[in-house]
C-alpha positions as a Python dict, from the first residue, in 0.01 Angstrom:
ca = {
    (1, 'X'): (0, 0, 0),
    (2, 'X'): (-178, -49, 375),
    (3, 'X'): (-256, -407, 415),
    (4, 'X'): (-324, -399, 791),
    (5, 'X'): (-659, -476, 910),
    (6, 'X'): (-791, -382, 1240),
    (7, 'X'): (-989, -636, 1472),
    (8, 'X'): (-1347, -503, 1548),
    (9, 'X'): (-1524, -784, 1583),
    (10, 'X'): (-1490, -1187, 1665),
    (11, 'X'): (-1678, -1495, 1678),
    (12, 'X'): (-1529, -1720, 1951),
    (13, 'X'): (-1663, -2062, 1948),
    (14, 'X'): (-1374, -2390, 2065),
    (15, 'X'): (-1409, -2733, 2251),
    (16, 'X'): (-1111, -2630, 2426),
    (17, 'X'): (-1103, -2331, 2670),
    (18, 'X'): (-718, -2310, 2798),
    (19, 'X'): (-529, -2047, 2705),
    (20, 'X'): (-805, -1867, 2578),
    (21, 'X'): (-824, -1651, 2879),
    (22, 'X'): (-547, -1360, 2841),
    (23, 'X'): (-665, -1295, 2447),
    (24, 'X'): (-1009, -1292, 2573),
    (25, 'X'): (-961, -1052, 2819),
    (26, 'X'): (-713, -822, 2498),
    (27, 'X'): (-1023, -800, 2249),
    (28, 'X'): (-1195, -682, 2534),
    (29, 'X'): (-899, -376, 2604),
    (30, 'X'): (-940, -366, 2257),
    (31, 'X'): (-1232, -279, 2231),
    (32, 'X'): (-1344, -598, 2011),
    (33, 'X'): (-1743, -706, 1993),
    (34, 'X'): (-1702, -1057, 2039),
    (35, 'X'): (-1985, -1236, 1948),
    (36, 'X'): (-2023, -1671, 2037),
    (37, 'X'): (-2297, -1978, 2155),
    (38, 'X'): (-2294, -2303, 2399),
    (39, 'X'): (-2017, -2359, 2689),
    (40, 'X'): (-1823, -2089, 2524),
    (41, 'X'): (-2025, -1790, 2549),
    (42, 'X'): (-2044, -1906, 2959),
    (43, 'X'): (-1673, -1884, 2959),
    (44, 'X'): (-1678, -1530, 2844),
    (45, 'X'): (-1958, -1466, 3100),
    (46, 'X'): (-1781, -1582, 3369),
    (47, 'X'): (-1503, -1408, 3308),
    (48, 'X'): (-1641, -1080, 3271),
    (49, 'X'): (-1623, -1064, 2893),
    (50, 'X'): (-1936, -855, 2747),
    (51, 'X'): (-2032, -1094, 2451),
    (52, 'X'): (-2332, -1123, 2207),
    (53, 'X'): (-2516, -1499, 2183),
    (54, 'X'): (-2484, -1608, 1779),
    (55, 'X'): (-2921, -1691, 1898),
    (56, 'X'): (-2913, -1319, 1951),
    (57, 'X'): (-2769, -1237, 1563),
    (58, 'X'): (-2947, -1479, 1386),
    (59, 'X'): (-3228, -1493, 1573),
    (60, 'X'): (-3263, -1855, 1602),
    (61, 'X'): (-3195, -2074, 1892),
    (62, 'X'): (-2934, -2377, 1899),
    (63, 'X'): (-3138, -2678, 1797),
    (64, 'X'): (-3135, -3030, 1729),
    (65, 'X'): (-2937, -3092, 2028),
    (66, 'X'): (-2659, -2866, 1968),
    (67, 'X'): (-2617, -2912, 1594),
    (68, 'X'): (-2764, -2646, 1414),
    (69, 'X'): (-2585, -2299, 1660),
    (70, 'X'): (-2396, -2098, 1389),
    (71, 'X'): (-2499, -2213, 1038),
    (72, 'X'): (-2652, -1883, 920),
    (73, 'X'): (-2627, -1625, 655),
    (74, 'X'): (-2591, -1350, 934),
    (75, 'X'): (-2318, -1554, 1018),
    (76, 'X'): (-2121, -1650, 744),
    (77, 'X'): (-2228, -1371, 557),
    (78, 'X'): (-2023, -1137, 826),
    (79, 'X'): (-1697, -1361, 768),
    (80, 'X'): (-1700, -1410, 395),
    (81, 'X'): (-1801, -1088, 306),
    (82, 'X'): (-1480, -913, 88),
    (83, 'X'): (-1454, -555, 192),
    (84, 'X'): (-1379, -404, -87),
    (85, 'X'): (-1650, -559, -281),
    (86, 'X'): (-1913, -251, -319),
    (87, 'X'): (-2156, -545, -435),
    (88, 'X'): (-2097, -744, -122),
    (89, 'X'): (-2132, -404, 94),
    (90, 'X'): (-2459, -338, -99),
    (91, 'X'): (-2624, -652, 42),
    (92, 'X'): (-2419, -618, 426),
    (93, 'X'): (-2581, -328, 462),
    (94, 'X'): (-2916, -458, 293),
    (95, 'X'): (-2936, -757, 493),
    (96, 'X'): (-2811, -551, 782),
    (97, 'X'): (-2520, -819, 841),
    (98, 'X'): (-2191, -700, 1085),
    (99, 'X'): (-1908, -804, 1008),
    (100, 'X'): (-1680, -1010, 1188),
    (101, 'X'): (-1275, -988, 1176),
    (102, 'X'): (-1149, -1230, 1323),
    (103, 'X'): (-1258, -1579, 1439),
    (104, 'X'): (-1099, -1820, 1728),
    (105, 'X'): (-1279, -2220, 1623),
    (106, 'X'): (-1094, -2491, 1794),
    (107, 'X'): (-1266, -2811, 1691),
    (108, 'X'): (-1454, -3134, 1889),
    (109, 'X'): (-1146, -3370, 1974),
    (110, 'X'): (-1332, -3623, 1660),
    (111, 'X'): (-983, -3843, 1753),
    (112, 'X'): (-911, -3820, 2091),
    (113, 'X'): (-1344, -3943, 2112),
    (114, 'X'): (-1185, -4244, 1892),
    (115, 'X'): (-882, -4349, 2087),
    (116, 'X'): (-1080, -4332, 2436),
    (117, 'X'): (-1267, -4649, 2251),
    (118, 'X'): (-1593, -4469, 2282),
    (119, 'X'): (-1898, -4618, 2101),
    (120, 'X'): (-2014, -4501, 1722),
    (121, 'X'): (-2298, -4290, 1891),
    (122, 'X'): (-2031, -4041, 2065),
    (123, 'X'): (-1769, -4053, 1798),
    (124, 'X'): (-2050, -3953, 1561),
    (125, 'X'): (-2116, -3650, 1786),
    (126, 'X'): (-1763, -3593, 1779),
    (127, 'X'): (-1743, -3465, 1436),
    (128, 'X'): (-1750, -3107, 1423),
    (129, 'X'): (-2020, -2902, 1120),
    (130, 'X'): (-2046, -2607, 1230),
    (131, 'X'): (-1637, -2482, 1339),
    (132, 'X'): (-1547, -2704, 1034),
    (133, 'X'): (-1733, -2449, 830),
    (134, 'X'): (-1615, -2134, 1007),
    (135, 'X'): (-1232, -2270, 1005),
    (136, 'X'): (-1333, -2308, 554),
    (137, 'X'): (-1509, -1959, 602),
    (138, 'X'): (-1254, -1798, 750),
    (139, 'X'): (-952, -1903, 559),
    (140, 'X'): (-1096, -1847, 218),
    (141, 'X'): (-1132, -1491, 340),
    (142, 'X'): (-796, -1457, 451),
    (143, 'X'): (-762, -1105, 232),
    (144, 'X'): (-1027, -959, 483),
    (145, 'X'): (-1018, -1212, 821),
    (146, 'X'): (-802, -1383, 1039),
    (147, 'X'): (-899, -1745, 1146),
    (148, 'X'): (-696, -1935, 1482),
    (149, 'X'): (-764, -2265, 1398),
    (150, 'X'): (-609, -2418, 1708),
    (151, 'X'): (-587, -2360, 2014),
    (152, 'X'): (-220, -2408, 1984),
    (153, 'X'): (-230, -2099, 1806),
    (154, 'X'): (-312, -1835, 2101),
    (155, 'X'): (-6, -1747, 2255),
    (156, 'X'): (72, -1626, 1828),
    (157, 'X'): (-227, -1416, 1828),
    (158, 'X'): (-176, -1263, 2122),
    (159, 'X'): (110, -1156, 2034),
    (160, 'X'): (35, -1041, 1740),
    (161, 'X'): (-248, -854, 1871),
    (162, 'X'): (-57, -706, 2105),
    (163, 'X'): (241, -574, 1899),
    (164, 'X'): (20, -397, 1671),
    (165, 'X'): (-259, -283, 1928),
    (166, 'X'): (-545, -489, 1793),
    (167, 'X'): (-458, -450, 1388),
    (168, 'X'): (-311, -796, 1165),
    (169, 'X'): (-131, -738, 844),
    (170, 'X'): (-213, -975, 485),
    (171, 'X'): (105, -1206, 581),
    (172, 'X'): (-29, -1337, 897),
    (173, 'X'): (-366, -1335, 761),
    (174, 'X'): (-214, -1631, 493),
    (175, 'X'): (10, -1766, 733),
    (176, 'X'): (-302, -1879, 993),
    (177, 'X'): (-528, -1926, 682),
    (178, 'X'): (-268, -2218, 570),
    (179, 'X'): (-276, -2307, 912),
    (180, 'X'): (-622, -2376, 940),
    (181, 'X'): (-680, -2558, 607),
    (182, 'X'): (-405, -2787, 767),
    (183, 'X'): (-639, -2823, 1038),
    (184, 'X'): (-951, -2878, 848),
    (185, 'X'): (-771, -3117, 659),
    (186, 'X'): (-649, -3319, 886),
    (187, 'X'): (-917, -3330, 1078),
    (188, 'X'): (-1149, -3450, 753),
    (189, 'X'): (-798, -3712, 691),
    (190, 'X'): (-937, -3842, 1034),
    (191, 'X'): (-1254, -3880, 991),
    (192, 'X'): (-1180, -4072, 677),
    (193, 'X'): (-978, -4332, 820),
    (194, 'X'): (-1251, -4388, 1078),
    (195, 'X'): (-1490, -4491, 838),
    (196, 'X'): (-1254, -4636, 580),
    (197, 'X'): (-1146, -4926, 835),
    (198, 'X'): (-1481, -5120, 706),
    (199, 'X'): (-1530, -5008, 397),
    (200, 'X'): (-1197, -4888, 147),
    (201, 'X'): (-1189, -4722, -93),
    (202, 'X'): (-943, -4673, -352),
    (203, 'X'): (-803, -4344, -224),
    (204, 'X'): (-504, -4266, -11),
    (205, 'X'): (-527, -4019, 265),
    (206, 'X'): (-263, -3957, 502),
    (207, 'X'): (-214, -3665, 747),
    (208, 'X'): (62, -3611, 1000),
    (209, 'X'): (2, -3301, 1150),
    (210, 'X'): (344, -3274, 1340),
    (211, 'X'): (649, -3246, 1096),
    (212, 'X'): (1006, -3153, 1181),
    (213, 'X'): (1279, -3037, 962),
    (214, 'X'): (1641, -3270, 1019),
    (215, 'X'): (1978, -3123, 894),
    (216, 'X'): (1920, -3297, 597),
    (217, 'X'): (1820, -3603, 408),
    (218, 'X'): (1985, -3960, 328),
    (219, 'X'): (2302, -3658, 190),
    (220, 'X'): (2303, -3332, 245),
    (221, 'X'): (2210, -3191, -77),
    (222, 'X'): (1868, -3332, 35),
    (223, 'X'): (1605, -3174, 247),
    (224, 'X'): (1509, -3416, 542),
    (225, 'X'): (1226, -3419, 750),
    (226, 'X'): (1032, -3652, 1042),
    (227, 'X'): (643, -3661, 1008),
    (228, 'X'): (546, -3812, 1378),
    (229, 'X'): (588, -3791, 1727),
    (230, 'X'): (875, -3947, 1850),
    (231, 'X'): (838, -3830, 2168),
    (232, 'X'): (536, -4061, 2200),
    (233, 'X'): (814, -4347, 2194),
    (234, 'X'): (1095, -4248, 2274),
    (235, 'X'): (1282, -4003, 2638),
    (236, 'X'): (1601, -3847, 2451),
    (237, 'X'): (1865, -3909, 2725),
    (238, 'X'): (2158, -3732, 2558),
    (239, 'X'): (2311, -3661, 2220),
    (240, 'X'): (2333, -3493, 1909),
    (241, 'X'): (2045, -3393, 1695),
    (242, 'X'): (1908, -3748, 1568),
    (243, 'X'): (1944, -3750, 1169),
    (244, 'X'): (1731, -3882, 829),
    (245, 'X'): (1969, -4263, 856),
    (246, 'X'): (1938, -4262, 1193),
    (247, 'X'): (1565, -4272, 1225),
    (248, 'X'): (1612, -4512, 993),
    (249, 'X'): (1828, -4738, 1105),
    (250, 'X'): (1596, -4633, 1444),
    (251, 'X'): (1302, -4765, 1279),
    (252, 'X'): (1466, -5077, 1149),
    (253, 'X'): (1613, -5178, 1485),
    (254, 'X'): (1256, -5187, 1704),
    (255, 'X'): (1083, -5350, 1403),
    (256, 'X'): (1364, -5660, 1466),
    (257, 'X'): (1369, -5625, 1811),
    (258, 'X'): (1024, -5644, 1880),
    (259, 'X'): (963, -6022, 1743),
    (260, 'X'): (1220, -6111, 2021),
    (261, 'X'): (1132, -6215, 2346),
    (262, 'X'): (1450, -6358, 2456),
    (263, 'X'): (1722, -6142, 2627),
    (264, 'X'): (1853, -5996, 2277),
    (265, 'X'): (2083, -5725, 2094),
    (266, 'X'): (2087, -5597, 1777),
    (267, 'X'): (2373, -5369, 1567),
    (268, 'X'): (2235, -5184, 1295),
    (269, 'X'): (2445, -5026, 1005),
    (270, 'X'): (2214, -4936, 688),
    (271, 'X'): (1916, -5110, 842),
    (272, 'X'): (2057, -5476, 835),
    (273, 'X'): (2165, -5631, 1170),
    (274, 'X'): (2522, -5710, 1177),
    (275, 'X'): (2520, -5828, 1487),
    (276, 'X'): (2277, -6016, 1680),
    (277, 'X'): (2271, -6232, 1972),
    (278, 'X'): (1995, -6410, 2240),
    (279, 'X'): (2175, -6484, 2631),
    (280, 'X'): (2061, -6548, 2942),
    (281, 'X'): (2199, -6211, 3036),
    (282, 'X'): (2214, -5910, 2904),
    (283, 'X'): (2609, -5769, 2858),
    (284, 'X'): (2670, -6182, 2701),
    (285, 'X'): (2440, -6111, 2439),
    (286, 'X'): (2610, -5774, 2367),
    (287, 'X'): (2924, -5952, 2316),
    (288, 'X'): (2819, -6279, 2139),
    (289, 'X'): (2625, -5965, 1880),
    (290, 'X'): (2926, -5793, 1864),
    (291, 'X'): (3137, -6034, 1798),
    (292, 'X'): (2892, -6110, 1424),
    (293, 'X'): (3044, -5857, 1310),
    (294, 'X'): (3260, -5659, 1549),
    (295, 'X'): (3425, -5425, 1209),
    (296, 'X'): (3075, -5307, 1090),
    (297, 'X'): (2951, -5189, 1429),
    (298, 'X'): (3154, -4923, 1412),
    (299, 'X'): (2931, -4649, 1410),
    (300, 'X'): (2610, -4842, 1456),
    (301, 'X'): (2309, -4847, 1622),
    (302, 'X'): (2279, -5078, 1943),
    (303, 'X'): (1912, -5169, 2078),
    (304, 'X'): (1822, -5396, 2321),
    (305, 'X'): (1511, -5532, 2439),
    (306, 'X'): (1624, -5531, 2836),
    (307, 'X'): (1712, -5255, 3061),
    (308, 'X'): (2122, -5115, 3050),
    (309, 'X'): (2288, -5218, 3367),
    (310, 'X'): (2632, -5110, 3453),
    (311, 'X'): (2843, -5399, 3312),
    (312, 'X'): (2667, -5397, 2971),
    (313, 'X'): (2730, -5010, 2967),
    (314, 'X'): (3134, -5059, 3005),
    (315, 'X'): (3125, -5356, 2775),
    (316, 'X'): (2951, -5102, 2528),
    (317, 'X'): (3160, -4801, 2568),
    (318, 'X'): (3472, -4990, 2446),
    (319, 'X'): (3376, -4937, 2084),
    (320, 'X'): (3215, -4602, 1894),
    (321, 'X'): (2815, -4651, 1802),
    (322, 'X'): (2617, -4349, 1737),
    (323, 'X'): (2251, -4501, 1838),
    (324, 'X'): (2168, -4670, 2192),
    (325, 'X'): (1806, -4766, 2233),
    (326, 'X'): (1653, -4961, 2515),
    (327, 'X'): (1342, -4982, 2748),
    (328, 'X'): (1611, -4782, 3051),
    (329, 'X'): (1912, -4762, 3211),
    (330, 'X'): (2047, -4778, 3536),
    (331, 'X'): (2194, -4450, 3723),
    (332, 'X'): (2567, -4592, 3675),
    (333, 'X'): (2492, -4712, 3330),
    (334, 'X'): (2369, -4411, 3198),
    (335, 'X'): (2665, -4192, 3291),
    (336, 'X'): (2918, -4468, 3167),
    (337, 'X'): (2752, -4398, 2831),
    (338, 'X'): (2693, -4031, 2866),
    (339, 'X'): (3093, -4038, 2863),
    (340, 'X'): (3016, -3942, 2487),
    (341, 'X'): (2819, -3566, 2424),
    (342, 'X'): (2699, -3669, 2099),
    (343, 'X'): (2587, -3995, 2169),
    (344, 'X'): (2258, -4059, 2120),
    (345, 'X'): (2070, -4235, 2422),
    (346, 'X'): (1706, -4348, 2381),
    (347, 'X'): (1478, -4485, 2576),
    (348, 'X'): (1149, -4682, 2449),
    (349, 'X'): (884, -4615, 2630),
    (350, 'X'): (659, -4783, 2378),
    (351, 'X'): (671, -4927, 2026),
    (352, 'X'): (404, -4800, 1844),
    (353, 'X'): (476, -4957, 1464),
    (354, 'X'): (205, -4881, 1205),
    (355, 'X'): (-1, -5075, 1056),
    (356, 'X'): (33, -4995, 710),
    (357, 'X'): (404, -4932, 517),
    (358, 'X'): (448, -4617, 270),
    (359, 'X'): (635, -4583, -54),
    (360, 'X'): (644, -4344, -336),
    (361, 'X'): (740, -4470, -669),
    (362, 'X'): (741, -4308, -988),
    (363, 'X'): (406, -4016, -947),
    (364, 'X'): (235, -4214, -690),
    (365, 'X'): (248, -4386, -351),
    (366, 'X'): (229, -4824, -296),
    (367, 'X'): (38, -4931, 17),
    (368, 'X'): (68, -5239, 215),
    (369, 'X'): (50, -5437, 563),
    (370, 'X'): (314, -5474, 770),
    (371, 'X'): (538, -5765, 785),
    (372, 'X'): (435, -5920, 1082),
    (373, 'X'): (379, -6295, 1040),
    (374, 'X'): (636, -6497, 1347),
    (375, 'X'): (654, -6832, 1244),
    (376, 'X'): (612, -7079, 1502),
    (377, 'X'): (727, -7456, 1576),
    (378, 'X'): (381, -7535, 1387),
    (379, 'X'): (432, -7335, 1098),
    (380, 'X'): (778, -7505, 1001),
    (381, 'X'): (668, -7845, 773),
    (382, 'X'): (951, -8100, 755),
    (383, 'X'): (1034, -8198, 403),
    (384, 'X'): (1333, -8434, 439),
    (385, 'X'): (1372, -8750, 579),
    (386, 'X'): (1590, -8592, 838),
    (387, 'X'): (1399, -8423, 1084),
    (388, 'X'): (1567, -8135, 1264),
    (389, 'X'): (1640, -8170, 1627),
    (390, 'X'): (1500, -7880, 1907),
    (391, 'X'): (1800, -7722, 1935),
    (392, 'X'): (1861, -7671, 1578),
    (393, 'X'): (1431, -7536, 1595),
    (394, 'X'): (1506, -7295, 1738),
    (395, 'X'): (1804, -7180, 1587),
    (396, 'X'): (1613, -7180, 1285),
    (397, 'X'): (1350, -6974, 1405),
    (398, 'X'): (1586, -6743, 1530),
    (399, 'X'): (1702, -6654, 1234),
    (400, 'X'): (1409, -6691, 1004),
    (401, 'X'): (1352, -6370, 1246),
    (402, 'X'): (1645, -6214, 1135),
    (403, 'X'): (1649, -6281, 717),
    (404, 'X'): (1260, -6122, 741),
    (405, 'X'): (1463, -5822, 871),
    (406, 'X'): (1731, -5840, 602),
    (407, 'X'): (1739, -5700, 297),
    (408, 'X'): (1647, -5921, 29),
    (409, 'X'): (1815, -6106, -201),
    (410, 'X'): (1922, -6246, 183),
    (411, 'X'): (2074, -6533, 370),
    (412, 'X'): (2106, -6545, 755),
    (413, 'X'): (2386, -6782, 934),
    (414, 'X'): (2338, -6861, 1272),
    (415, 'X'): (2428, -7110, 1536),
    (416, 'X'): (2317, -7114, 1894),
    (417, 'X'): (2083, -6845, 1894),
    (418, 'X'): (2371, -6585, 1776),
    (419, 'X'): (2414, -6444, 1407),
    (420, 'X'): (2749, -6532, 1240),
    (421, 'X'): (2677, -6355, 959),
    (422, 'X'): (2452, -6222, 691),
    (423, 'X'): (2424, -6182, 306),
    (424, 'X'): (2236, -5876, 242),
    (425, 'X'): (2095, -5742, -52),
    (426, 'X'): (2233, -5906, -323),
    (427, 'X'): (2108, -5971, -705),
    (428, 'X'): (2121, -6364, -602),
    (429, 'X'): (2051, -6550, -377),
    (430, 'X'): (2373, -6770, -440),
    (431, 'X'): (2535, -6426, -424),
    (432, 'X'): (2427, -6335, -84),
    (433, 'X'): (2526, -6724, 97),
    (434, 'X'): (2855, -6712, -20),
    (435, 'X'): (2886, -6372, 128),
    (436, 'X'): (2766, -6449, 406),
    (437, 'X'): (2985, -6750, 445),
    (438, 'X'): (3260, -6566, 365),
    (439, 'X'): (3195, -6307, 662),
    (440, 'X'): (3187, -6574, 889),
    (441, 'X'): (3466, -6728, 833),
    (442, 'X'): (3663, -6358, 837),
    (443, 'X'): (3528, -6383, 1195),
    (444, 'X'): (3678, -6694, 1294),
    (445, 'X'): (3288, -6858, 1278),
    (446, 'X'): (3312, -7279, 1261),
    (447, 'X'): (2957, -7307, 1058),
    (448, 'X'): (2941, -7683, 1115),
    (449, 'X'): (2647, -7778, 1238),
    (450, 'X'): (2497, -7402, 1164),
    (451, 'X'): (2186, -7328, 990),
    (452, 'X'): (2067, -7145, 722),
    (453, 'X'): (1713, -6913, 663),
    (454, 'X'): (1647, -6777, 359),
    (455, 'X'): (1362, -6515, 298),
    (456, 'X'): (1221, -6729, -29),
    (457, 'X'): (1244, -7007, -173),
    (458, 'X'): (1574, -7169, -371),
    (459, 'X'): (1501, -7205, -739),
    (460, 'X'): (1835, -7399, -798),
    (461, 'X'): (1915, -7707, -566),
    (462, 'X'): (2324, -7462, -571),
    (463, 'X'): (2284, -7270, -242),
    (464, 'X'): (2170, -7620, 8),
    (465, 'X'): (2500, -7738, -204),
    (466, 'X'): (2722, -7413, -109),
    (467, 'X'): (2551, -7420, 230),
    (468, 'X'): (2625, -7755, 264),
    (469, 'X'): (3021, -7802, 227),
    (470, 'X'): (3016, -7487, 457),
    (471, 'X'): (2900, -7665, 735),
    (472, 'X'): (2532, -7640, 765),
    (473, 'X'): (2321, -7890, 867),
    (474, 'X'): (1946, -7732, 816),
    (475, 'X'): (1756, -7520, 639),
    (476, 'X'): (1473, -7298, 693),
    (477, 'X'): (1316, -7121, 325),
    (478, 'X'): (917, -7050, 267),
    (479, 'X'): (908, -7347, 45),
    (480, 'X'): (727, -7297, -335),
    (481, 'X'): (947, -7305, -613),
    (482, 'X'): (898, -7516, -896),
    (483, 'X'): (1254, -7749, -817),
    (484, 'X'): (1212, -7773, -465),
    (485, 'X'): (1205, -8152, -511),
    (486, 'X'): (1636, -8045, -649),
    (487, 'X'): (1707, -7921, -284),
    (488, 'X'): (1522, -8134, -110),
    (489, 'X'): (1656, -8449, -274),
    (490, 'X'): (2028, -8352, -201),
    (491, 'X'): (1965, -8264, 172),
    (492, 'X'): (1809, -8630, 192),
    (493, 'X'): (2156, -8723, 17),
    (494, 'X'): (2337, -8551, 266),
    (495, 'X'): (2191, -8583, 601),
    (496, 'X'): (2057, -8286, 658),
    (497, 'X'): (1757, -8139, 785),
    (498, 'X'): (1533, -7845, 598),
    (499, 'X'): (1209, -7759, 705),
    (500, 'X'): (950, -7539, 480),
    (501, 'X'): (724, -7224, 614),
    (502, 'X'): (484, -7086, 407),
    (503, 'X'): (579, -6754, 434),
    (504, 'X'): (803, -6524, 178),
    (505, 'X'): (982, -6252, 344),
    (506, 'X'): (1077, -6030, 96),
    (507, 'X'): (1225, -5713, 209),
    (508, 'X'): (1345, -5400, -54),
}
């Protein structure tokens, strides 16, 4: 059975004309009857393409300032008519409706208009009505009609037409119809997102039209995809294909480093920092970050918030790591880092983190605001007799930023703006603390005078007791336990300072 359909007529109504010229010239060569209106009609006429105005077809002019042009039975009847349906054929003849075999539409740029900061009146006028209706109608009738719903498809359309002299297969029509519904659903979602900024409905709608297949997901037996525009945030300068797990670590790295203004370096492993330091110069920040856990740093992701110089690159190049992220690289530094051909090197162009976070659970989705709160000195409430020194406050705030980005239950130990160790993802806070102390000791750190940060309150005094025994002298935590007094009393009895922030930072 031959499922190919010959293109004999086309309706073209596009906002952007880029790339359209070779298509319409070939349609002219094929002898295709073309209907159009408005700016597209003018564009075609200037190219010398014979075109029939939609107004001549319908008998109605464009009205209401251009809001109504193609919404007419003579247009939609020609698109929706089923060619093998006798009743449809009869009505097409009775009402003298022309068949339309090809619909090419490029919608009004609604999202671009919103992003431009335009006023609401201009944004409303960029909600396409006729175009979206044409797309849906043509896609619905893919058995007989080919729909081209984006200027990005012009090249493929031209290839198909030239290879088959204007005949299009059912598989091709179906494929373009799927893309059309993708375009229309994304367009409607963008409009919904704009209007729901002020009035939120209990409805989850997200649409990201650009997806990239990955080698696999977290494990080789799982499929993986990334939906988003990675190139808007990063320029990839070297290395192998970025993996699903790389992307998770890159996300964790960017979220963490964005909380720090000082010259800082972080080393990320399995979404947690295994090393972090802030210093006055970058190479020292790197050395002190690495000292935090040189074992876990192997195969990790490194991120810095300063341009990488040759000296720092030389020091970094002494270990194996998978990904390097920085705002920029000196020429010599880049040459050094490119010495490993598979090493992924990213230049961070901008930080574009979404305000909402999504996670699939059970048969639904959890949505929450991203945790953007950063505690300051003004947020700290000293609850002990002994007040922290200025240096301790600096370290407490430093450690608190780190624990915010560490998987719960989490403890971070720090001194002199260096992470000494962390306890990550433990089922009890005490276990997280013991893990951190053991790790710090294993790498030769002296915890005397260190500070401790906890992502949530201490339900008992045991954590501050263990921390004091290890040498910790100042503590930062949210507070809020019914037994806060037990921890406060212990600190007072042993000369420790403790501050409450009032903000919990669970991360699961």
